[in-house]
XYZ file of C-alpha atoms in Angstrom:
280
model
C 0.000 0.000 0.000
C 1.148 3.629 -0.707
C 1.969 5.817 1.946
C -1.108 7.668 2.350
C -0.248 10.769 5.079
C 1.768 12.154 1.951
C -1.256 13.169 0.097
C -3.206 14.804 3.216
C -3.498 18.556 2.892
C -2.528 18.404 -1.170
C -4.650 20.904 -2.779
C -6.077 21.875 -5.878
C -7.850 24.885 -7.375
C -10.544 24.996 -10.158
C -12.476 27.921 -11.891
C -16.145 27.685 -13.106
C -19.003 30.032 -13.833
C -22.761 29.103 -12.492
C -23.978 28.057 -16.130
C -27.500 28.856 -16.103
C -28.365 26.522 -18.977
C -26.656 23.517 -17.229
C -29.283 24.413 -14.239
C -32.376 24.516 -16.903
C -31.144 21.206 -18.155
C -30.991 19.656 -14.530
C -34.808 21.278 -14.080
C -35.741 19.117 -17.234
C -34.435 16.048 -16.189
C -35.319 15.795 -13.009
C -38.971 16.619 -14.745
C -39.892 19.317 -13.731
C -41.725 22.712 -16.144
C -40.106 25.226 -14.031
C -37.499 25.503 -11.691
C -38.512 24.674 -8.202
C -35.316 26.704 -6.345
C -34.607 30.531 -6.086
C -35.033 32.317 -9.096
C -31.406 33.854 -10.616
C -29.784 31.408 -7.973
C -27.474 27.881 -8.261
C -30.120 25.660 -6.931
C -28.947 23.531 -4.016
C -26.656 20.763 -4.898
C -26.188 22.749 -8.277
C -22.213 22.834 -7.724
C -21.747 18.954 -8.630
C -22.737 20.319 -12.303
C -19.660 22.760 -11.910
C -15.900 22.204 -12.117
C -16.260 18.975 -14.382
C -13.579 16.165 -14.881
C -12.247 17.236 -18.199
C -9.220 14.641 -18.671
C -8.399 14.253 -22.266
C -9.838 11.078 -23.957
C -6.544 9.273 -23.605
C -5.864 9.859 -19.781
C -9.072 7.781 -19.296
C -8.734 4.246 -17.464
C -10.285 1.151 -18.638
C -13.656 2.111 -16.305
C -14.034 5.652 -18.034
C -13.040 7.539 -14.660
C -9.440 9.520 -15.066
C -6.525 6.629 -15.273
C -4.487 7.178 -11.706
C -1.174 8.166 -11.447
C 1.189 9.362 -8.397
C 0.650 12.825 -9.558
C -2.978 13.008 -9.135
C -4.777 14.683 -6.507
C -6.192 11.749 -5.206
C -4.108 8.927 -3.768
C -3.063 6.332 -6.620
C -4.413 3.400 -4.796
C -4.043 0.233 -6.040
C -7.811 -0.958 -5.578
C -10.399 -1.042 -8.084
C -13.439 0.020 -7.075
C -13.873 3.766 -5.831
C -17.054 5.135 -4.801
C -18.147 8.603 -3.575
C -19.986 7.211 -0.396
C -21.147 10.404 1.541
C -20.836 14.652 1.816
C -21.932 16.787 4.344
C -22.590 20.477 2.674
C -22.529 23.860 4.433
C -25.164 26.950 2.134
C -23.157 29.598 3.705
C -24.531 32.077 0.823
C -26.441 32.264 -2.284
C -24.303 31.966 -5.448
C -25.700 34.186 -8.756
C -25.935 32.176 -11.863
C -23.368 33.475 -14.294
C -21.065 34.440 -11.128
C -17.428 33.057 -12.152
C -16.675 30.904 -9.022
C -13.377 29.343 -7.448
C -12.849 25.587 -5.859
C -10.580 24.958 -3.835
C -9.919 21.061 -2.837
C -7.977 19.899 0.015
C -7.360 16.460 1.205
C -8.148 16.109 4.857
C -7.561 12.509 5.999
C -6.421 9.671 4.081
C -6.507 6.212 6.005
C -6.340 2.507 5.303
C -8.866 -0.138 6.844
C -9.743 -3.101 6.731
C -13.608 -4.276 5.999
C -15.233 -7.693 5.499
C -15.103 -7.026 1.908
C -11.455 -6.585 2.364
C -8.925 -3.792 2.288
C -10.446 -0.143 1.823
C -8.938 3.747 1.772
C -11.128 6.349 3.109
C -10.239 9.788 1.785
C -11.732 12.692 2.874
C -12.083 15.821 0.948
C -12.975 19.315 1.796
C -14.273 21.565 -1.205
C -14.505 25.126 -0.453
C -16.297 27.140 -3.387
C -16.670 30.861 -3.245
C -18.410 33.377 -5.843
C -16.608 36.332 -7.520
C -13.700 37.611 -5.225
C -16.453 36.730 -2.200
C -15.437 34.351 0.643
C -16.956 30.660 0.591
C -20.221 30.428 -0.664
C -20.634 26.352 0.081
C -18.413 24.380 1.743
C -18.339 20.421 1.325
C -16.653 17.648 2.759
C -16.970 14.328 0.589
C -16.098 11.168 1.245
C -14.460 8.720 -1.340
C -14.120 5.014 -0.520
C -11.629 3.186 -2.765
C -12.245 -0.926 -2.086
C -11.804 -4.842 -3.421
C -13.673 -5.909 -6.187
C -16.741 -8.176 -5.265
C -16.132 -11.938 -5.088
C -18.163 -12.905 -8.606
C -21.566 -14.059 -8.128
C -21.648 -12.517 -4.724
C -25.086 -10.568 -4.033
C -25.471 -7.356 -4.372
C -24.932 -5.918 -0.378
C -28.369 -4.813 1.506
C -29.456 -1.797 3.416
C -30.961 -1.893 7.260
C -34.682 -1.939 6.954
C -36.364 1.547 6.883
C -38.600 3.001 9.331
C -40.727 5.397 7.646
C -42.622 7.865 9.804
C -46.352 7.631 9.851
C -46.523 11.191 8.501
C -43.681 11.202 6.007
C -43.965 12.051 2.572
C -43.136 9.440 -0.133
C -42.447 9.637 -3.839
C -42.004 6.490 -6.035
C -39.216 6.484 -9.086
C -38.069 3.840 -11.241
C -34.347 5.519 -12.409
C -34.289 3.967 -15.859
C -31.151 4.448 -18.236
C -32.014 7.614 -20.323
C -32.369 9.846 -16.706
C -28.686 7.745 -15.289
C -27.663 8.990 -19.025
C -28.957 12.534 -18.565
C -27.511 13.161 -15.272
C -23.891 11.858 -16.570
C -23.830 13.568 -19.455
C -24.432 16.883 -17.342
C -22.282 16.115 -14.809
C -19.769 14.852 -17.519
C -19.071 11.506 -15.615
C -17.786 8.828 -17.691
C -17.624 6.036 -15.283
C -19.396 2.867 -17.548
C -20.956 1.453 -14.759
C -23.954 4.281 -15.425
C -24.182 3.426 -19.313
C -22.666 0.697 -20.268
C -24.360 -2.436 -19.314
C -22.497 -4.906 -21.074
C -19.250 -3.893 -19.269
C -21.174 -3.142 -15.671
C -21.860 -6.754 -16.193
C -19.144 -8.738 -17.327
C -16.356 -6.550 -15.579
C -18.403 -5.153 -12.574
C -20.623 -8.220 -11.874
C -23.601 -5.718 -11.063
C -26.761 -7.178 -12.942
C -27.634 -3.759 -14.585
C -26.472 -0.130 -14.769
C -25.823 1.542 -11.665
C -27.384 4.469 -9.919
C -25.093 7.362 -9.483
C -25.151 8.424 -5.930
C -25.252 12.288 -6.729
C -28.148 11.685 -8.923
C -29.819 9.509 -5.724
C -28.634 12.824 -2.983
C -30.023 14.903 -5.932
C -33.595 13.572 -6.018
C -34.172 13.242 -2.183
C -32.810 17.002 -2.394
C -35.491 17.035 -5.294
C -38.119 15.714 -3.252
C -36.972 18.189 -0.278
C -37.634 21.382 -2.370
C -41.138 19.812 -3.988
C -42.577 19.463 -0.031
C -41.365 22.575 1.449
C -39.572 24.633 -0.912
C -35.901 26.408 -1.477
C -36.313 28.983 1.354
C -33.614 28.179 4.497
C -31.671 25.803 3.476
C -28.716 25.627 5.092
C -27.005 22.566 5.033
C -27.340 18.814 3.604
C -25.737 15.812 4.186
C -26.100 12.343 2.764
C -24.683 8.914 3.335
C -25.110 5.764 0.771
C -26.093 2.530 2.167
C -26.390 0.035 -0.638
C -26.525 0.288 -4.546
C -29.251 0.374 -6.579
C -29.604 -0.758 -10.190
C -31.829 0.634 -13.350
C -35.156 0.049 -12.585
C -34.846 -0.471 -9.182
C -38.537 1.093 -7.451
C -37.471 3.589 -5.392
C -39.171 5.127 -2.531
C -38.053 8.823 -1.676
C -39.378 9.525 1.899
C -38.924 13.057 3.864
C -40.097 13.383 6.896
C -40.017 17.012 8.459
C -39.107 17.955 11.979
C -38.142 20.940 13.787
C -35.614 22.565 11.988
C -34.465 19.851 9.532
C -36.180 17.236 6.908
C -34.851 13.851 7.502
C -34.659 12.026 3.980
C -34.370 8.093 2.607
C -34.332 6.597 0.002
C -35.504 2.610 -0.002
C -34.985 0.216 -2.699
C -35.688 -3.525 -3.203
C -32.856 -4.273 -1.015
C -33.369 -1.916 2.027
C -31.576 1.345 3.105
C -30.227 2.889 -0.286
C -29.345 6.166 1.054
C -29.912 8.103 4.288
C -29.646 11.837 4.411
C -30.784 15.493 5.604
C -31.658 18.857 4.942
C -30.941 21.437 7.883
C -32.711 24.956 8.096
C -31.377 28.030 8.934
């Protein structure tokens, strides 16, 4: 294994502008007429359409994500599966659409561990965005998990079993492949596992295309702002639980308490994804 404490507090710096259009094109796929945030405004969660991978076609690994090498940001581990598994996100202040904005990245923590899947890295990165020559606007810290391939054959891991408030509000999706297409294409992801089902399969051993996990923080987001609306939002958070696969029925549940809206989303196979939206 490398020697991970070299990489903590590497940073990076990337410039972007609020691309309205990008935001009108999220609004569409996530089916909606009109756009259910603040007018004029990057719509929570917006910034995960900004500051896109943009490695040339050639620097691209056999999985479609950027090919790693000891002078990338993140730590060239040598384990094949990396997944973003969690974020918690600070609204500090609105950011204008149009507004040129600044990311800066910095590793935070970078430690090995050992699962019953087998050897994983947990890397922790803060991303501090700010607007014009303003202080930071939103303020994440995301967790990537870099792990061992699956033993083939091996079932697909479950959730815990949901408990879904009496008074909770519930939406039912099927994510098919056009909407896991949509959302890469804006975000500009090319990991195959979201469109490619012949590799996900044969190389993956998943038995269809795979949710992305934004897309999943997204709509529970989505289903946030439908209930109750963009006013106050102040911080979100979200932690993934188990995978879920094209066509998977999906229940998005919020259930809103003093201050905060806790969110889940439930698949076939339990848990999916836990997370909440705090108030100001």
């Amino acid at each position: 294994m490398i020697e991970l404490d070299a990489y903590v507090g590497r940073t990076e710096t990337a410039r972007d502008t609020a691309d309205a259009e990008r935001i009108r094109l999220l609004a569409a796929t996530l089916d909606h007429g009109g756009q259910p945030w603040k007018a004029g405004m990057l719509p929570p969660l917006g910034h995960w359409l900004c500051f896109r991978p943009d490695a040339p076609q050639s620097a691209l690994g056999a999985d479609g994500h950027p090919a790693r090498s000891d002078t990338s940001f993140l730590p060239n581990v040598d384990l094949p599966r990396r997944m973003w598994a969690g974020s918690r996100v600070r609204f500090l202040n609105d950011i204008p659409l149009g507004a040129a904005m600044t990311r800066t990245s910095t590793i935070r923590s970078a430690v090995h561990k050992q699962g019953r899947s087998g050897a994983m890295v947990f890397v922790t990165v803060e991303h501090s965005i700010a607007a014009g020559d303003g202080g930071p606007a939103i303020v994440e810290e995301q967790d990537i998990v870099y792990r061992d391939a699956p033993t083939p054959g091996a079932p697909l891991p479950r959730g815990e079993e949901a408990d879904i408030a009496a008074d909770a509000a519930v939406r039912r999706i099927a994510p098919d492949s056009v909407l896991l297409f949509r959302y890469s294409a804006l975000t500009f992801n090319a990991h195959r596992i979201h469109y490619d089902r012949d590799y996900t399969v044969r190389e993956e051993g998943y038995p269809g295309l795979v949710v992305q996990g934004p897309l999943l923080a997204t709509l529970l987001m989505d289903h946030h702002l439908r209930e109750h609306g963009p006013d106050r939002i102040g911080g979100f958070e979200f932690r993934a639980m188990s995978p879920l696969i094209e066509g998977d029925a999906i229940d998005l549940v919020a259930a809103h308490g003093d201050g905060e809206t806790r969110l889940q989303a439930i698949g076939p196979r339990g848990l999916a994804m836990a997370a909440k939206v705090t108030l100001r």
